[in-house]
JSON list of C-alpha atoms in Angstrom, two decimals:
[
{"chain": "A", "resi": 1, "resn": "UNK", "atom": "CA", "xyz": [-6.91, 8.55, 0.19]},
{"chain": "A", "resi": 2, "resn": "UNK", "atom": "CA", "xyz": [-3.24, 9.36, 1.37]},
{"chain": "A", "resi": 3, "resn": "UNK", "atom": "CA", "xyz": [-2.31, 8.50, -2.54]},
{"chain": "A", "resi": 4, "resn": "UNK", "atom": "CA", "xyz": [-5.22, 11.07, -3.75]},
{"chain": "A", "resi": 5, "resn": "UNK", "atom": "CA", "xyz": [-3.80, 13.45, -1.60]},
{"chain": "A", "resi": 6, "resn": "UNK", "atom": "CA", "xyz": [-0.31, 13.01, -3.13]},
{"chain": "A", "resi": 7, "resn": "UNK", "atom": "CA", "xyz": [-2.17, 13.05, -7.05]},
{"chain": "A", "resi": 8, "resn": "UNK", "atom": "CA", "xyz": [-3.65, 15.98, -6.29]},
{"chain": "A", "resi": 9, "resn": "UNK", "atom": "CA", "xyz": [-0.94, 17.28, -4.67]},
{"chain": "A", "resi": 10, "resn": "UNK", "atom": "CA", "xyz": [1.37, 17.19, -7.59]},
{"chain": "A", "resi": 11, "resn": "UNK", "atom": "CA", "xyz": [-1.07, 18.58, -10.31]},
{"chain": "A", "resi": 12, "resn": "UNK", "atom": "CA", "xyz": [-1.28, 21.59, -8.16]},
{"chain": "A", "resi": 13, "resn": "UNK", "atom": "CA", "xyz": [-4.50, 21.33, -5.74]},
{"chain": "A", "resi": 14, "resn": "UNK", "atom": "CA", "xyz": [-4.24, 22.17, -2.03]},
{"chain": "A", "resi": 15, "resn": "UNK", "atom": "CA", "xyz": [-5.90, 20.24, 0.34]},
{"chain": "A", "resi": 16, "resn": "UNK", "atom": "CA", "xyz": [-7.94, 22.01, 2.24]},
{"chain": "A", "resi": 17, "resn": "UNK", "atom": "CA", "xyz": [-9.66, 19.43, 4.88]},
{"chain": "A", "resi": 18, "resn": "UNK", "atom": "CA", "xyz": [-10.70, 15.67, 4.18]},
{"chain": "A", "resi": 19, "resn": "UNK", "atom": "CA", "xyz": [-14.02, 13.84, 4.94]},
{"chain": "A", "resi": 20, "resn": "UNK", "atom": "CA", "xyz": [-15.54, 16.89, 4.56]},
{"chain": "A", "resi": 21, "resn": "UNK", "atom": "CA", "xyz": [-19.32, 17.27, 6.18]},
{"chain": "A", "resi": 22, "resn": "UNK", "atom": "CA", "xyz": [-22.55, 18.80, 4.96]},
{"chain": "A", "resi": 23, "resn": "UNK", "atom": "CA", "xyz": [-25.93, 18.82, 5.69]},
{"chain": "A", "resi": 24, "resn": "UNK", "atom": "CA", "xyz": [-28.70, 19.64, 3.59]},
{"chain": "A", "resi": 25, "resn": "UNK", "atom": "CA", "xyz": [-31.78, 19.18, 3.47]},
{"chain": "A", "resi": 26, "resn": "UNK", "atom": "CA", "xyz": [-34.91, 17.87, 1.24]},
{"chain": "A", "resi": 27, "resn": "UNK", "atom": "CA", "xyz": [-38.69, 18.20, 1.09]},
{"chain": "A", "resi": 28, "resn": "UNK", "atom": "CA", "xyz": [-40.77, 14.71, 1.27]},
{"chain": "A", "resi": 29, "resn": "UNK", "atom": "CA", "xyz": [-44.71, 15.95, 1.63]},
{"chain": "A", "resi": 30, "resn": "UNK", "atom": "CA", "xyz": [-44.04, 19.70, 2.53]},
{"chain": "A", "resi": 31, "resn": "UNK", "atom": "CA", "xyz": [-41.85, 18.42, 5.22]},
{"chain": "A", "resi": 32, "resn": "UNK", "atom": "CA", "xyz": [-38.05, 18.65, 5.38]},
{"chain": "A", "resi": 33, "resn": "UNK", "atom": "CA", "xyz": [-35.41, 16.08, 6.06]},
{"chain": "A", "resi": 34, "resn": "UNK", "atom": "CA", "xyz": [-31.83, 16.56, 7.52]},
{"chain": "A", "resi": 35, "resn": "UNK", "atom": "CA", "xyz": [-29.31, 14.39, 5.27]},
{"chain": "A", "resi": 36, "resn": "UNK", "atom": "CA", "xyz": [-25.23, 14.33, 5.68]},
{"chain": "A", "resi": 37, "resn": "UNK", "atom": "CA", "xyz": [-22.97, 13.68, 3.19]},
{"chain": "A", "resi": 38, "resn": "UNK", "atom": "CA", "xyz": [-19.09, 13.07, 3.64]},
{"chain": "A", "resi": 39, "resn": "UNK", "atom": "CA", "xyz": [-17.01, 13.97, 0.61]},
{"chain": "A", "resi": 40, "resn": "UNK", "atom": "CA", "xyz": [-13.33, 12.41, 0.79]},
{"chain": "A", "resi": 41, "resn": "UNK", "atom": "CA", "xyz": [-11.82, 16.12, 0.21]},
{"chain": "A", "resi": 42, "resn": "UNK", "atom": "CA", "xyz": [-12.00, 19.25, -0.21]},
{"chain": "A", "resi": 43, "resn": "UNK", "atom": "CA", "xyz": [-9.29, 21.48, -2.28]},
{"chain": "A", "resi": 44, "resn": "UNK", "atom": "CA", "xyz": [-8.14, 24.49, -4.04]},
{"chain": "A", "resi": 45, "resn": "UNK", "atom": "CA", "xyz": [-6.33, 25.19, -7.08]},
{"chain": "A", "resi": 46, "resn": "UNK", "atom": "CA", "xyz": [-5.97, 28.61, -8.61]},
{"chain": "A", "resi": 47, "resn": "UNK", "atom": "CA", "xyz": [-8.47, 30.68, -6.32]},
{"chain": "A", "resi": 48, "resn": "UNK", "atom": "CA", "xyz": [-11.62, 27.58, -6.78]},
{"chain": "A", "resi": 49, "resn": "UNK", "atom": "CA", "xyz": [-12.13, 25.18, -4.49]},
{"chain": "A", "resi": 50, "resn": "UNK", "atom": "CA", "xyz": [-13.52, 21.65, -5.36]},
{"chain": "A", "resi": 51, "resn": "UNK", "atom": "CA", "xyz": [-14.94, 18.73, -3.73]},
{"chain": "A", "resi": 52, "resn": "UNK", "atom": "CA", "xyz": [-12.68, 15.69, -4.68]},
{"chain": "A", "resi": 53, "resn": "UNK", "atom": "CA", "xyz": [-14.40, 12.00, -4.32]},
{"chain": "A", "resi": 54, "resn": "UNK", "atom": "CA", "xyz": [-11.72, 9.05, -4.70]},
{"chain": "A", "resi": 55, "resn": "UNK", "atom": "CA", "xyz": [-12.06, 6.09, -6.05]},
{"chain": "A", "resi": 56, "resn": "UNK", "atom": "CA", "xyz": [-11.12, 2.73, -6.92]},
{"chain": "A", "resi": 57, "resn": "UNK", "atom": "CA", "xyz": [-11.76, -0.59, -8.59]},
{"chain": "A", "resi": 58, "resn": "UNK", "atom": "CA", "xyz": [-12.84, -1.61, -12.38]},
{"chain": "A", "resi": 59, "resn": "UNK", "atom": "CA", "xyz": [-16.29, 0.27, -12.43]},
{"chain": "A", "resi": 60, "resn": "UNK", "atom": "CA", "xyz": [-16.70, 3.01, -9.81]},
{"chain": "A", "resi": 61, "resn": "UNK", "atom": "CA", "xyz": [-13.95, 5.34, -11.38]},
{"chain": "A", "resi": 62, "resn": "UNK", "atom": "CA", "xyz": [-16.03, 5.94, -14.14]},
{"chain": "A", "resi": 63, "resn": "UNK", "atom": "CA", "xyz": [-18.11, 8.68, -13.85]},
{"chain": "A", "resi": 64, "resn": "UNK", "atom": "CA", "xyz": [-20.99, 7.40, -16.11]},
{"chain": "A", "resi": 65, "resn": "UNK", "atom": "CA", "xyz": [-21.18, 4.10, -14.00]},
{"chain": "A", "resi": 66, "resn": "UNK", "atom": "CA", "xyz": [-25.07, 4.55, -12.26]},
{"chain": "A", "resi": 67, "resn": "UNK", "atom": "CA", "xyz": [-23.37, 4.63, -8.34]},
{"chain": "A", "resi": 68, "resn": "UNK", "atom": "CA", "xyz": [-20.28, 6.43, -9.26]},
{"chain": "A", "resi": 69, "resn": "UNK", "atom": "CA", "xyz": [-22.69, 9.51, -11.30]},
{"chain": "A", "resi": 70, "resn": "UNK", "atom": "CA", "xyz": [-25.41, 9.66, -8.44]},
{"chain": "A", "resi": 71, "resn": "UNK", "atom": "CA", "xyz": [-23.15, 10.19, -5.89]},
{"chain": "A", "resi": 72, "resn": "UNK", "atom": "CA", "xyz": [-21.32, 12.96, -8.46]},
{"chain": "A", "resi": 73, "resn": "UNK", "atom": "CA", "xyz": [-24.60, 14.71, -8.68]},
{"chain": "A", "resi": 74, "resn": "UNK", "atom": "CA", "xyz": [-25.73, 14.67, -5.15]},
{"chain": "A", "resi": 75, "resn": "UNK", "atom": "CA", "xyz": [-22.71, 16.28, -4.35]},
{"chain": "A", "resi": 76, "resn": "UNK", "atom": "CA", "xyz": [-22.56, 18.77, -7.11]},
{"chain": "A", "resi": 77, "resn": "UNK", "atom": "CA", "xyz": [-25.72, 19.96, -5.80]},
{"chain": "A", "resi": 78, "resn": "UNK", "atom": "CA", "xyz": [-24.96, 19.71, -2.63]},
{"chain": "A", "resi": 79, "resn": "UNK", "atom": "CA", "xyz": [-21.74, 21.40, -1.80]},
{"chain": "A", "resi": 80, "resn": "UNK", "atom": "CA", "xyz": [-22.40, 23.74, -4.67]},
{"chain": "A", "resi": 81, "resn": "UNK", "atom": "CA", "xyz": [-20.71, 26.52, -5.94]},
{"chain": "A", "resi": 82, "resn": "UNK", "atom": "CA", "xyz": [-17.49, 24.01, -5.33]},
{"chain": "A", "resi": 83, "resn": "UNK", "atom": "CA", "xyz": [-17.08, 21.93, -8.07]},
{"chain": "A", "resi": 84, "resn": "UNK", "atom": "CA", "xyz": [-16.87, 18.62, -8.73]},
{"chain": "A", "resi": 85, "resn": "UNK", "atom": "CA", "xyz": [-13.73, 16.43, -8.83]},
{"chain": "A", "resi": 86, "resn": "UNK", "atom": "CA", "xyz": [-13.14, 12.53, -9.42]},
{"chain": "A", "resi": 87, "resn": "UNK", "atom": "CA", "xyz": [-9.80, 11.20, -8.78]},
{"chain": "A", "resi": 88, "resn": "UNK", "atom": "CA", "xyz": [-9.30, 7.64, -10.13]},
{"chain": "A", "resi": 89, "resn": "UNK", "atom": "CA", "xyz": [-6.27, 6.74, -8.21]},
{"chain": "A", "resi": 90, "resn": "UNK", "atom": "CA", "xyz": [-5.33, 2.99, -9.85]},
{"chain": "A", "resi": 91, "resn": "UNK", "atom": "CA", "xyz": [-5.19, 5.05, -13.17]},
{"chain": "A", "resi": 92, "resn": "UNK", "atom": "CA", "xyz": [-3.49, 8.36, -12.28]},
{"chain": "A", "resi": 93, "resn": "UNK", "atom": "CA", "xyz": [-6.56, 10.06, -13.40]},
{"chain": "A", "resi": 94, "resn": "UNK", "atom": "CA", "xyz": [-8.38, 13.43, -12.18]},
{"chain": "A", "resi": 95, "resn": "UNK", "atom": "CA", "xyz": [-11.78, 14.39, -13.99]},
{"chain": "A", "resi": 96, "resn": "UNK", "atom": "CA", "xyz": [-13.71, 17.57, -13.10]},
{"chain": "A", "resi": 97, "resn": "UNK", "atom": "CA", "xyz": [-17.53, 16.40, -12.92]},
{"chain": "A", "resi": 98, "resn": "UNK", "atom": "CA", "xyz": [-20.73, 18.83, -13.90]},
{"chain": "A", "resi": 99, "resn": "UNK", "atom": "CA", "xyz": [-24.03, 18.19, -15.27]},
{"chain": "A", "resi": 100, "resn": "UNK", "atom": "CA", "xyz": [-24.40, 21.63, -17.54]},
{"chain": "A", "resi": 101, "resn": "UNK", "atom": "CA", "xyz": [-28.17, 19.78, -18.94]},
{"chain": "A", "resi": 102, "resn": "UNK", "atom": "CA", "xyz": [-30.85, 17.44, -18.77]},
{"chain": "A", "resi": 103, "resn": "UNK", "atom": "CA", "xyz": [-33.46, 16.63, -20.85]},
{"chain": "A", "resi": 104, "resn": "UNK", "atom": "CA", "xyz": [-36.13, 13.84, -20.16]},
{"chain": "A", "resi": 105, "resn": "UNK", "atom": "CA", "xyz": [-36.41, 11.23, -22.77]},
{"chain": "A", "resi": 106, "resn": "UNK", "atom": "CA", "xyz": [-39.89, 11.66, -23.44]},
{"chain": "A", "resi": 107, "resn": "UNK", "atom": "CA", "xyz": [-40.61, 15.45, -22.56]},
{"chain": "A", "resi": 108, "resn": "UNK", "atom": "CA", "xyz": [-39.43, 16.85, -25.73]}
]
């Protein structure tokens, strides 16, 4: 994470706090259950802040990998308004994350 720090770092984020917390909660039944997340940062560039999840290895960097895109969703809804960030540190790479649709094979 200290290398995501220094990526983000130089393409202009500030980081604000790391292994950031938040509880939320869902509805199983009418009844509702506490869950935490961690998110490995959370920054600021130009007035927005984001939530910034690092990652490594051949698959989980990409955000379309099943894992890597749950995880991206859960938090986008989750720590929302912040937006989403995924920093691929191997590859140099920082993506910003949203899901602006879905449609349900089948529901058309």
């Amino acid at each position: 994470e200290a290398m995501a720090a220094q990526l983000l770092e130089h393409h202009g984020y500030e980081i604000l706090d790391t292994q950031v917390r938040c509880l939320w909660w869902i509805d199983v039944d009418g009844e509702q259950e506490e869950v935490e997340l961690r998110a490995d940062m959370l920054v600021e560039k130009g007035g927005e802040r984001f939530v910034a999840e690092v990652k490594t290895g051949e698959l989980a960097p990409d955000p379309a990998y099943p894992p890597t895109r749950r995880q991206l969703l859960e938090y986008s809804l989750a720590f929302a308004p912040y937006r989403v960030l995924l920093v691929d540190v191997e590859e140099e790479d920082i993506y910003e994350v949203s899901f602006p649709r879905v449609v349900a094979e089948g529901a058309l």
